[in-house]
Coordinates of C-alpha atoms and ligand atoms in Angstrom, one line a residue:
M135 CA -4.8 -6.4 34.9
A136 CA -4.8 -2.6 34.2
R137 CA -3.2 -1.3 30.9
E138 CA 0.4 0.5 31.4
T139 CA 0.3 4.0 30.0
M140 CA 3.1 5.8 28.5
D141 CA 3.1 9.5 27.6
Y142 CA 4.7 11.3 24.6
D143 CA 4.4 14.6 23.0
V144 CA 3.8 12.9 19.7
V145 CA 3.0 9.3 18.8
V146 CA 3.3 8.1 15.2
V147 CA 1.6 4.9 14.0
G148 CA 3.7 3.2 11.4
A149 CA 7.3 3.2 10.3
G150 CA 6.7 3.7 6.8
P151 CA 8.4 6.5 4.9
A152 CA 5.7 9.0 6.1
G153 CA 6.0 8.1 9.8
L154 CA 9.7 8.1 9.8
A155 CA 10.0 11.4 7.9
A156 CA 7.5 13.0 10.4
A157 CA 9.3 11.7 13.4
I158 CA 12.7 13.0 11.9
R159 CA 11.2 16.5 11.1
L160 CA 9.8 16.8 14.7
K161 CA 13.0 16.2 16.4
Q162 CA 14.9 18.5 13.8
L163 CA 12.5 21.2 14.6
A164 CA 12.9 20.6 18.5
Q165 CA 16.6 20.7 18.4
A166 CA 16.6 23.8 16.2
S167 CA 14.5 25.7 18.8
G168 CA 16.1 23.9 21.8
R169 CA 12.6 22.5 23.0
E170 CA 12.3 19.0 24.5
L171 CA 10.0 16.9 22.4
S172 CA 9.3 13.2 23.1
V173 CA 8.5 11.1 19.9
C174 CA 7.6 7.7 19.6
I175 CA 6.7 5.4 16.7
V176 CA 4.7 2.1 17.0
E177 CA 5.2 -0.3 14.0
K178 CA 3.2 -3.7 13.6
G179 CA 6.1 -5.2 11.6
S180 CA 8.3 -7.6 13.6
E181 CA 11.2 -4.8 12.6
V182 CA 11.1 -1.6 10.6
G183 CA 10.8 -2.6 7.0
A184 CA 9.1 -6.0 7.6
H185 CA 5.8 -4.8 6.2
I186 CA 7.2 -2.5 3.6
L187 CA 6.6 -3.3 0.1
S188 CA 7.0 -1.1 -2.9
G189 CA 8.5 -1.0 -6.4
A190 CA 10.6 1.1 -6.0
V191 CA 11.7 3.8 -8.2
F192 CA 12.3 6.5 -5.6
E193 CA 12.2 10.3 -6.3
P194 CA 14.7 11.9 -3.8
R195 CA 12.9 15.3 -3.7
A196 CA 11.6 15.0 -0.1
L197 CA 14.7 13.4 1.1
D198 CA 16.8 16.1 -0.2
E199 CA 14.6 18.5 1.9
L200 CA 14.7 16.1 5.0
L201 CA 18.4 15.0 5.2
P202 CA 20.3 17.1 2.5
D203 CA 23.4 15.2 3.4
W204 CA 21.9 11.8 2.8
R205 CA 24.7 10.7 0.6
A206 CA 27.3 11.2 3.2
L207 CA 25.0 9.6 5.8
G208 CA 24.9 6.4 3.8
A209 CA 21.3 6.4 2.6
P210 CA 20.9 3.1 0.6
L211 CA 20.2 4.8 -2.8
N212 CA 22.9 2.9 -4.8
T213 CA 21.3 2.5 -8.4
P214 CA 20.5 5.6 -10.5
A215 CA 17.5 5.0 -12.7
R216 CA 19.0 5.1 -16.3
D217 CA 16.8 3.9 -19.2
D218 CA 13.2 4.2 -19.3
A219 CA 11.0 1.8 -21.5
F220 CA 7.3 1.7 -21.8
L221 CA 5.8 -1.2 -23.6
F222 CA 2.5 -2.3 -24.9
L223 CA 2.2 -6.1 -24.9
T224 CA -0.2 -8.4 -27.1
E225 CA -0.1 -12.1 -26.4
R226 CA 3.2 -12.5 -28.5
R227 CA 4.6 -9.0 -29.2
A228 CA 6.0 -6.1 -27.4
V229 CA 5.7 -2.8 -28.9
R230 CA 7.7 0.3 -27.6
L231 CA 5.5 3.4 -26.9
P232 CA 6.9 6.9 -26.0
T233 CA 7.5 7.0 -22.4
P234 CA 4.8 9.4 -20.9
P235 CA 6.4 12.6 -19.2
T236 CA 5.2 11.4 -15.7
M237 CA 7.3 8.2 -16.3
H238 CA 10.8 9.8 -16.8
N239 CA 13.0 8.7 -14.0
A240 CA 16.3 10.8 -14.6
G241 CA 17.5 11.9 -11.2
N242 CA 15.4 8.9 -9.4
Y243 CA 17.0 5.8 -7.9
I244 CA 15.8 2.2 -7.9
I245 CA 15.8 1.0 -4.2
S246 CA 14.3 -1.2 -1.7
L247 CA 11.9 0.9 0.2
G248 CA 12.1 -1.4 3.1
N249 CA 15.8 -0.6 3.3
L250 CA 15.5 3.0 2.9
C251 CA 12.9 2.8 5.9
R252 CA 15.5 0.7 8.1
W253 CA 18.1 3.3 7.3
L254 CA 15.6 6.3 8.1
A255 CA 14.8 4.4 11.3
G256 CA 18.3 4.7 12.3
Q257 CA 18.5 8.3 11.6
A258 CA 15.3 8.9 13.6
E259 CA 16.9 7.0 16.6
A260 CA 20.0 8.9 16.4
L261 CA 17.9 12.0 17.0
G262 CA 16.1 10.6 20.0
V263 CA 13.0 9.0 18.5
E264 CA 11.7 5.8 20.3
I265 CA 10.8 3.1 17.9
Y266 CA 8.8 0.0 18.9
P267 CA 8.5 -2.7 16.3
G268 CA 6.3 -5.7 16.9
F269 CA 3.6 -3.4 18.4
A270 CA 0.4 -3.0 16.3
A271 CA -1.9 0.0 17.3
A272 CA -5.2 -1.6 17.6
E273 CA -7.4 1.3 19.2
V274 CA -7.6 5.1 19.1
L275 CA -7.7 6.7 22.4
Y276 CA -9.9 9.7 22.9
D277 CA -10.2 12.4 25.5
G278 CA -13.1 14.9 25.3
G279 CA -13.6 14.5 21.5
A280 CA -10.0 14.7 20.7
V281 CA -7.5 11.9 19.7
A282 CA -5.4 11.2 22.8
G283 CA -3.2 8.5 21.5
V284 CA -3.3 4.9 20.7
A285 CA -3.4 1.5 22.6
T286 CA -1.6 -1.5 21.4
G287 CA -3.7 -4.7 21.3
D288 CA -3.8 -7.4 24.1
M289 CA -1.5 -10.2 23.8
G290 CA -2.5 -13.9 24.7
I291 CA -6.2 -13.9 23.7
G292 CA -6.8 -17.3 22.4
R293 CA -8.7 -18.1 19.2
D294 CA -11.9 -18.5 21.3
G295 CA -11.6 -15.0 22.5
K296 CA -10.6 -16.0 26.1
K297 CA -7.4 -15.0 27.8
T298 CA -4.5 -17.7 28.0
D299 CA -1.7 -18.0 30.2
A300 CA 0.3 -15.7 28.1
Y301 CA -2.3 -12.8 28.5
Q302 CA -0.6 -9.3 28.5
P303 CA -2.9 -6.3 28.2
G304 CA -2.1 -3.9 25.6
V305 CA -0.2 -0.5 26.3
E306 CA -1.8 2.9 26.3
L307 CA 0.5 5.4 24.4
R308 CA -1.0 8.6 25.3
A309 CA 0.0 11.9 23.2
R310 CA -0.8 15.4 22.8
Q311 CA -0.6 14.8 19.0
T312 CA -0.9 11.4 17.1
L313 CA 0.2 11.2 13.5
F314 CA -1.4 8.2 11.7
A315 CA 1.0 6.9 9.1
E316 CA -0.5 3.3 8.4
G317 CA -0.1 3.4 4.9
C318 CA -2.7 2.4 2.2
R319 CA -6.3 1.5 3.8
G320 CA -5.1 2.1 7.5
S321 CA -7.3 0.2 9.8
L322 CA -7.3 2.8 12.3
T323 CA -7.6 5.4 9.9
K324 CA -11.0 4.0 8.6
T325 CA -12.3 4.6 12.1
L326 CA -11.1 8.1 12.1
F327 CA -12.7 8.7 8.7
E328 CA -16.1 8.0 10.3
R329 CA -15.6 9.6 13.7
F330 CA -14.5 12.9 12.2
E331 CA -16.4 12.7 8.9
L332 CA -13.1 13.3 7.2
R333 CA -14.3 12.0 3.8
R334 CA -17.3 14.2 3.6
G335 CA -17.5 16.0 0.3
V336 CA -14.6 14.1 -1.4
D337 CA -14.5 11.2 -4.0
P338 CA -14.3 7.7 -2.7
Q339 CA -10.9 6.4 -2.4
T340 CA -9.9 3.8 -5.3
F341 CA -7.0 1.4 -5.2
G342 CA -5.0 -1.1 -6.8
I343 CA -3.3 -4.3 -5.8
G344 CA 0.4 -4.4 -6.3
L345 CA 2.0 -7.9 -6.5
K346 CA 5.9 -8.2 -6.5
E347 CA 8.7 -10.7 -6.7
L348 CA 12.4 -10.3 -6.3
W349 CA 14.7 -12.3 -8.4
E350 CA 18.4 -12.8 -8.7
V351 CA 19.0 -13.1 -12.6
E352 CA 22.0 -14.3 -14.5
P353 CA 24.7 -11.5 -14.3
A354 CA 24.8 -11.2 -18.3
K355 CA 21.0 -10.2 -18.2
H356 CA 21.3 -7.6 -15.4
Q357 CA 21.3 -4.0 -16.5
P358 CA 21.4 -1.9 -13.2
G359 CA 19.3 1.2 -13.6
T360 CA 16.9 -0.1 -16.2
V361 CA 13.2 0.7 -15.7
V362 CA 10.7 -1.2 -17.8
H363 CA 6.8 -0.7 -17.6
T364 CA 4.3 -2.6 -19.6
I365 CA 0.7 -2.3 -20.3
G366 CA -1.8 -4.5 -22.3
W367 CA -1.4 -8.3 -22.1
P368 CA -2.5 -10.4 -20.1
L369 CA -5.1 -7.9 -18.9
D370 CA -8.3 -7.3 -21.1
R371 CA -8.7 -3.8 -22.4
K372 CA -11.3 -2.7 -19.8
T373 CA -9.1 -3.7 -16.9
Y374 CA -6.6 -1.0 -15.4
G375 CA -3.1 -2.3 -14.7
G376 CA 0.4 -3.2 -15.9
S377 CA 3.9 -4.3 -14.9
F378 CA 7.0 -3.1 -13.6
L379 CA 10.6 -4.4 -14.1
Y380 CA 13.3 -2.5 -12.2
H381 CA 17.0 -3.5 -12.3
L382 CA 18.5 -2.8 -8.9
E383 CA 21.9 -3.7 -7.3
N384 CA 23.4 -7.3 -6.8
H385 CA 22.0 -8.8 -9.8
Q386 CA 18.5 -8.3 -8.6
V387 CA 15.4 -7.5 -10.5
A388 CA 12.0 -6.3 -8.9
V389 CA 9.3 -7.6 -11.0
G390 CA 5.6 -6.6 -10.2
F391 CA 2.1 -6.3 -11.4
V392 CA -0.6 -3.8 -10.4
V393 CA -4.3 -4.4 -11.0
G394 CA -6.9 -1.7 -10.6
L395 CA -9.3 -2.8 -7.9
D396 CA -12.2 -1.5 -10.1
Y397 CA -12.0 -4.4 -12.2
R398 CA -15.2 -6.0 -13.1
N399 CA -14.7 -9.7 -13.8
P400 CA -15.1 -11.6 -10.4
Y401 CA -13.2 -14.5 -12.1
L402 CA -10.2 -12.3 -12.4
S403 CA -7.0 -13.4 -10.3
P404 CA -4.5 -10.7 -10.0
F405 CA -2.0 -13.1 -8.7
E406 CA -2.4 -15.4 -11.8
E407 CA -2.5 -12.4 -14.2
F408 CA 1.1 -11.6 -12.6
Q409 CA 2.2 -15.2 -13.0
R410 CA 1.1 -15.2 -16.7
F411 CA 2.7 -12.0 -17.3
K412 CA 6.3 -13.3 -16.6
T413 CA 5.7 -16.0 -19.2
H414 CA 5.3 -13.3 -22.2
P415 CA 8.1 -14.0 -24.9
A416 CA 9.6 -10.4 -24.2
V417 CA 9.9 -11.0 -20.6
R418 CA 10.4 -14.7 -19.8
A419 CA 14.2 -14.9 -20.8
L420 CA 15.0 -12.3 -18.2
F421 CA 14.0 -14.8 -15.5
E422 CA 15.1 -18.0 -17.1
G423 CA 18.3 -19.4 -15.1
G424 CA 17.4 -17.0 -12.4
R425 CA 16.1 -17.5 -8.9
R426 CA 13.1 -16.1 -7.1
I427 CA 14.0 -14.8 -3.6
A428 CA 10.9 -12.9 -2.2
Y429 CA 7.2 -12.4 -2.8
G430 CA 4.5 -10.2 -1.5
A431 CA 1.6 -7.9 -2.3
R432 CA 0.2 -4.7 -0.9
A433 CA -2.7 -2.5 -2.0
L434 CA -1.9 1.1 -3.1
N435 CA -4.2 4.0 -3.6
E436 CA -5.1 5.6 -6.9
G437 CA -7.9 8.2 -6.1
G438 CA -5.5 11.1 -6.1
W439 CA -6.2 14.7 -5.7
Q440 CA -10.1 14.3 -5.7
S441 CA -10.1 11.6 -3.0
I442 CA -7.9 13.3 -0.3
P443 CA -9.9 13.5 2.7
K444 CA -9.8 16.3 5.5
L445 CA -6.3 15.8 6.9
S446 CA -6.5 16.7 10.4
F447 CA -8.8 16.6 13.6
P448 CA -8.5 17.5 17.3
G449 CA -5.3 15.8 18.3
G450 CA -3.7 14.8 15.1
A451 CA -3.5 14.2 11.5
L452 CA -3.3 11.8 8.6
I453 CA -0.1 11.5 6.6
G454 CA 1.2 9.6 3.6
C455 CA -0.7 6.8 1.7
T456 CA -3.2 6.4 4.8
A457 CA -4.7 9.8 3.5
G458 CA -3.8 8.8 -0.2
F459 CA -1.0 10.9 -1.8
M460 CA 0.0 8.5 -4.3
N461 CA 0.8 9.9 -7.7
V462 CA -0.6 7.2 -10.0
P463 CA 0.6 8.2 -13.4
K464 CA 4.2 8.5 -11.8
I465 CA 3.7 5.2 -9.9
K466 CA 5.1 6.8 -6.9
G467 CA 4.0 7.8 -3.3
S468 CA 7.0 7.6 -1.1
H469 CA 8.2 11.0 -2.0
T470 CA 4.7 12.4 -1.2
A471 CA 4.3 10.3 1.8
M472 CA 7.6 11.7 3.2
K473 CA 6.7 15.2 2.2
T474 CA 3.3 15.0 3.9
G475 CA 4.9 13.7 7.0
M476 CA 7.3 16.6 7.1
L477 CA 4.3 19.2 6.6
A478 CA 2.4 17.6 9.2
A479 CA 5.3 17.6 11.6
E480 CA 5.7 21.3 11.0
A481 CA 2.0 22.0 11.8
V482 CA 2.1 19.8 14.7
F483 CA 5.2 21.4 16.3
E484 CA 3.7 25.0 15.7
A485 CA 0.3 23.7 17.3
L486 CA 2.2 22.3 20.3
D487 CA 3.7 25.6 21.1
G488 CA 1.7 27.3 23.8
A489 CA -1.0 24.6 23.6
G490 CA -0.3 23.3 27.1
D491 CA -2.0 19.8 27.6
A492 CA -4.8 20.7 25.3
R493 CA -5.1 18.5 22.3
V494 CA -5.4 20.8 19.5
E495 CA -6.1 20.5 15.9
P496 CA -2.9 20.9 13.8
A497 CA -5.2 22.8 11.3
S498 CA -2.4 24.6 9.5
Y499 CA -1.3 21.2 8.0
Q500 CA -4.2 21.4 5.3
A501 CA -3.0 24.7 4.1
R502 CA 0.6 23.8 4.2
F503 CA -0.4 20.7 1.9
A504 CA -2.5 23.0 -0.4
Q505 CA 0.5 25.1 -0.9
S506 CA 3.1 22.4 -1.3
W507 CA 4.7 20.6 -4.4
V508 CA 2.7 17.7 -3.4
A509 CA -0.7 19.3 -4.2
E510 CA 0.6 20.8 -7.4
E511 CA 1.8 17.5 -8.8
L512 CA -1.4 15.8 -7.7
R513 CA -3.7 18.4 -9.0
A514 CA -2.0 18.2 -12.4
V515 CA -2.6 14.5 -12.9
R516 CA -5.9 14.1 -11.3
N517 CA -7.8 13.2 -14.5
I518 CA -5.4 10.5 -15.9
R519 CA -6.6 7.5 -13.7
P520 CA -10.3 8.1 -13.8
A521 CA -10.0 8.3 -17.7
F522 CA -8.9 4.8 -17.8
R523 CA -12.5 3.8 -16.6
G524 CA -13.4 4.2 -20.4
G525 CA -10.9 1.4 -21.1
L526 CA -7.2 1.2 -22.1
W527 CA -7.4 3.1 -25.5
A528 CA -9.5 5.9 -24.0
G529 CA -7.2 6.3 -21.1
L530 CA -4.1 6.3 -23.1
A531 CA -5.7 9.0 -25.5
Y532 CA -6.7 11.1 -22.7
G533 CA -3.4 10.7 -20.8
A534 CA -1.5 11.9 -23.9
L535 CA -4.0 14.9 -24.4
D536 CA -3.7 15.9 -20.7
A537 CA 0.0 15.6 -20.7
Y538 CA 0.8 17.2 -24.0
V539 CA -1.9 19.7 -24.8
L540 CA -3.8 20.4 -21.6
R541 CA -0.6 20.1 -19.4
G542 CA -2.6 19.3 -16.4
R543 CA -4.7 22.5 -16.5
A544 CA -8.0 21.0 -17.6
P545 CA -10.9 23.0 -16.2
W546 CA -12.7 19.9 -15.4
T547 CA -12.2 17.0 -12.9
F548 CA -13.3 13.3 -13.4
H549 CA -14.8 11.6 -10.5
H550 CA -14.1 8.2 -8.9
H551 CA -16.6 5.2 -7.9
A552 CA -16.1 2.8 -4.9
D553 CA -14.2 -0.4 -6.0
N554 CA -16.2 -2.6 -4.0
E555 CA -19.2 -1.6 -6.3
S556 CA -17.6 -2.6 -9.6
L557 CA -18.0 -6.4 -9.7
E558 CA -20.6 -7.9 -12.2
P559 CA -22.5 -11.0 -11.1
A560 CA -20.6 -14.1 -11.9
A561 CA -23.3 -15.2 -14.2
A562 CA -22.8 -12.2 -16.4
A563 CA -19.0 -12.6 -16.5
T564 CA -16.8 -14.8 -18.5
P565 CA -14.8 -17.4 -16.5
I566 CA -10.8 -17.0 -17.0
A567 CA -8.8 -20.2 -17.6
Y568 CA -5.1 -19.5 -16.2
P569 CA -2.3 -21.7 -17.1
K570 CA -0.9 -24.0 -14.6
P571 CA 2.3 -22.7 -13.0
D572 CA 5.5 -24.3 -14.4
G573 CA 7.4 -23.9 -10.8
K574 CA 10.4 -22.1 -12.7
I575 CA 9.0 -18.7 -13.9
S576 CA 5.5 -19.0 -12.6
F577 CA 4.3 -20.2 -9.3
D578 CA 1.3 -21.1 -7.1
R579 CA 0.0 -19.0 -4.1
L580 CA 1.3 -21.1 -1.2
S581 CA 4.8 -21.5 -2.4
S582 CA 4.8 -17.8 -2.9
V583 CA 3.3 -16.9 0.6
F584 CA 6.1 -19.5 1.9
I585 CA 9.0 -17.0 0.8
S586 CA 6.9 -13.9 2.1
N587 CA 8.0 -15.4 5.6
T588 CA 4.6 -14.6 6.8
N589 CA 4.0 -15.8 10.5
H590 CA 1.1 -15.3 12.8
E591 CA 0.5 -16.5 16.4
E592 CA -2.0 -19.3 15.6
D593 CA -3.8 -19.2 18.8
Q594 CA -5.6 -15.8 18.5
P595 CA -8.9 -14.6 17.1
S596 CA -9.0 -14.0 13.3
H597 CA -7.9 -10.7 12.3
L598 CA -10.3 -10.9 9.3
R599 CA -13.7 -10.4 10.6
L600 CA -16.8 -11.0 8.9
R601 CA -19.6 -8.4 9.8
D602 CA -22.3 -11.0 8.8
P603 CA -20.8 -14.4 8.4
A604 CA -23.8 -15.7 6.6
L605 CA -23.1 -13.2 3.7
A606 CA -19.9 -14.9 2.7
I607 CA -22.1 -17.8 1.0
E608 CA -25.5 -15.7 0.6
R609 CA -23.9 -13.0 -1.2
N610 CA -20.4 -13.7 -2.2
W611 CA -20.7 -17.2 -3.3
M612 CA -24.2 -17.0 -4.8
I613 CA -23.8 -13.9 -6.7
Y614 CA -20.0 -13.7 -7.4
Q615 CA -18.7 -17.1 -6.8
S616 CA -16.5 -15.8 -3.9
P617 CA -14.0 -13.4 -5.6
E618 CA -12.0 -13.3 -2.3
Q619 CA -10.5 -16.6 -3.3
R620 CA -9.0 -15.0 -6.6
Y621 CA -8.2 -11.5 -5.2
C622 CA -6.4 -12.6 -2.1
P623 CA -2.5 -12.8 -3.1
A624 CA -2.0 -15.3 -0.2
G625 CA -4.7 -17.9 -0.3
V626 CA -6.5 -17.0 2.8
Y627 CA -10.0 -17.5 1.7
E628 CA -11.3 -20.7 0.6
V629 CA -14.9 -22.0 -0.2
L630 CA -15.1 -25.6 0.8
D631 CA -17.8 -28.1 0.4
D632 CA -19.8 -28.8 3.5
D633 CA -23.1 -30.7 3.4
A634 CA -24.2 -29.5 6.7
A635 CA -23.8 -25.9 5.6
P636 CA -26.3 -23.3 3.8
H637 CA -26.0 -24.1 0.0
G638 CA -23.4 -26.9 0.7
K639 CA -20.7 -24.3 0.9
R640 CA -18.6 -22.8 4.0
L641 CA -15.8 -20.2 3.8
Q642 CA -12.7 -21.1 5.5
I643 CA -10.2 -18.1 6.4
N644 CA -6.5 -19.1 6.7
A645 CA -5.8 -15.9 8.5
Q646 CA -2.1 -17.0 9.3
N647 CA -1.2 -16.5 5.7
C648 CA -2.3 -13.1 5.4
V649 CA 0.3 -10.8 4.0
H650 CA -1.5 -7.5 5.1
C651 CA -2.2 -6.2 1.6
K652 CA -5.6 -5.1 2.8
T653 CA -7.2 -6.0 -0.6
C654 CA -10.2 -7.9 1.0
D655 CA -10.9 -5.0 3.3
I656 CA -11.3 -2.8 0.0
K657 CA -12.8 -5.1 -2.6
D658 CA -15.4 -7.3 -0.9
P659 CA -18.6 -6.4 -2.7
G660 CA -20.6 -5.9 0.5
Q661 CA -17.7 -4.4 2.7
N662 CA -18.4 -7.4 4.8
I663 CA -14.7 -8.1 5.6
D664 CA -13.1 -6.0 8.3
W665 CA -9.3 -6.2 8.5
V666 CA -8.1 -5.4 12.0
V667 CA -4.4 -5.7 13.3
P668 CA -3.4 -9.3 14.4
Q669 CA -1.5 -9.7 17.7
G670 CA 2.0 -8.4 18.1
G671 CA 4.4 -8.6 15.2
G672 CA 2.5 -11.0 12.9
G673 CA 2.5 -10.8 9.2
P674 CA 5.1 -11.0 6.6
N675 CA 8.9 -10.6 7.1
Y676 CA 10.0 -8.9 4.0
P677 CA 13.8 -8.7 3.6
N678 CA 14.2 -5.9 1.3
M679 CA 10.9 -5.2 -0.5
Ligands
LIG15 C1 3.6 -2.8 -5.9 C2 3.8 -1.3 -5.3 C3 4.8 -0.4 -6.0 C4 5.0 0.8 -5.9 N1 6.0 1.4 -6.5 C5 6.4 2.7 -6.1 C6 7.7 3.2 -6.6 O1 8.2 2.7 -7.6 N2 7.9 4.6 -6.2 C7 7.4 5.1 -5.3 O2 7.9 6.2 -4.9 N3 6.2 4.5 -4.6 C8 5.7 3.3 -5.1 N4 4.6 2.7 -4.4 C9 4.0 3.5 -3.3 C10 4.8 3.5 -2.0 O3 5.2 2.3 -1.7 C11 3.9 4.0 -1.1 O4 3.5 5.4 -1.5 C12 4.5 4.3 0.2 O5 5.1 3.1 0.8 C13 3.7 5.1 1.4 O6 4.4 5.2 2.5 P1 3.4 5.2 4.0 O7 4.7 5.7 4.9 O8 2.4 6.2 3.9 O9 2.9 3.8 4.1 P2 3.7 2.4 4.0 O10 4.9 2.4 3.4 O11 2.6 1.4 3.7 O12 4.1 2.2 5.9 C14 3.2 2.0 6.7 C15 3.8 1.4 7.9 O13 2.7 1.5 8.9 C16 2.8 0.2 9.6 N5 1.3 0.1 10.2 C17 0.2 0.2 9.5 N6 -1.0 0.1 10.4 C18 -0.2 -0.1 11.7 C19 -0.8 0.0 13.0 N7 -2.3 -0.1 13.1 N8 0.0 -0.2 13.9 C20 1.4 -0.2 13.8 N9 2.0 -0.2 12.5 C21 0.9 0.0 11.4 C22 3.0 -0.9 8.4 O14 3.3 -2.0 8.9 C23 4.1 0.1 7.6 O15 5.3 -0.3 8.2 C24 4.3 1.4 -4.7 C25 3.4 0.7 -3.8 C26 3.2 -0.6 -4.5 C27 2.2 -1.3 -3.5
LIG16 S1 -6.6 -11.8 3.7 FE1 -7.0 -9.7 2.7 S2 -5.4 -8.6 3.7 FE2 -4.6 -10.6 4.0 S3 -3.6 -11.1 2.0 FE3 -5.6 -11.8 1.6 S4 -6.5 -10.0 0.8 FE4 -4.5 -9.4 1.5

């Protein structure tokens, strides 16, 4: 059965803030100049927003530029950020520190990014953008060395790799320009990095894993607009990370915990650090009497300025977090995702003019980025995250020096190391004893995954591929005691006893639980795990994360 082909001027992969902003800008430019331009977005979530997970305190700068009348259009920005608190936690105490300038949130809003994306999708469709949720782009199409679009994956391939009765070939979405907006650690973007050597001469990307829960708290405890960040306990001083607590509307509080994926101890479990955090005496009371309504996790990039790859190639470009525009000291990336989507749209629109059918490189995007406020803000904060490699105190001290004295103008640039290289062997590390969950404030992984509404067609090949299956035990178990059992926030990886297997152990992969955070693709010490898109709209179904 041959693949069906659909032709567009521009195909966008991913309906996050970057992809949606790019599509809207393209249609605005087409309308303004009276040109016809067909734009389509493919989204692997079952609906727009289903795979979006963020904090989120949202800086509206890019939205102001994209849709200046967003208030009148009913954008879901309902809770202005009011109070900012920055706390250092010890096991029993919370000490208030001065809020760093990058973390002041006056003028920002506490939102559900998933809901903002749903609203942006409505705006895009009103302008004529076609959006296809439930379709994962599984393959990049090439034509004469240029990207020529993407193909969605085949449906109805069984666990054994053979076609079932439900077999349907994927669809080829051919485009003159293709924008990749897959978010952090895009699976197709990874292949583009190699194909076009886009990372040559830049630092490795570094990452964090962010875990989040949404709670409904007792009305008396709810303070809409309150923003609290913590550092310190329960993490040790060598591990980068901290928590966020955002009070949004409807008595809801978003609580989350981020751990830098350059952590060293293979026994560390970001999930259990998060659960333990909620039991702190200064935090616990907020959740007592409340109800947890959603859970999820997602990686975020932390490399910033020195890790940004070359952004364009013949036939397309990278936008948003798939390239890596997160501003870590601000803990924000949705405004930069939107703005880079808009900048790429402008470059693409210009490149298409007069290009005929040729798949040209939208090369002006790189220069547009370099001259934009995104570049300005990322350049200024480029040394803060790497300074934390020296530990919490070194990072805080350097951060203060950088913010108050150097004001981001230091003549040096600190560098990054790849996160998969940072683990020490288990024999050299101290095991961590985590408390048992109480089922009220702290929970286990499986009951958590349950409320992420994650669902995958069971009869399909695993979308978590081991490049060399033997290494799961030979290297990961023997040297590191299989850290994937602990860093995976969804309990996908389990090491089971098996007398017939080498060393008496076997790795079981429960791929149907995967919440698409991409941490295993990043942190596996030998880069042996390759995350690829599953069939159709599989994955979490986040309501408003
Ligand atoms: C825990 C956490 C807290 C955060 N807090 C904040 C905050 O408070 N403020 C802030 O501004 N930012 C915050 N961020 C960062 C922010 O969420 C990101 O910067 C932003 O979501 C990036 O937007 P994006 O469009 O590039 O990617 P994403 O939002 O990740 O969207 C990518 C979309 O592409 C889809 N996709 C991916 N691959 C494919 C494929 N192959 N085929 C089809 N579809 C695909 C995905 O399903 C997804 O819908 C936070 C992030 C995390 C993880
Ligand atoms: S299997 Fe990988 S991508 Fe899926 S939830 Fe676990 S760590 Fe994240």
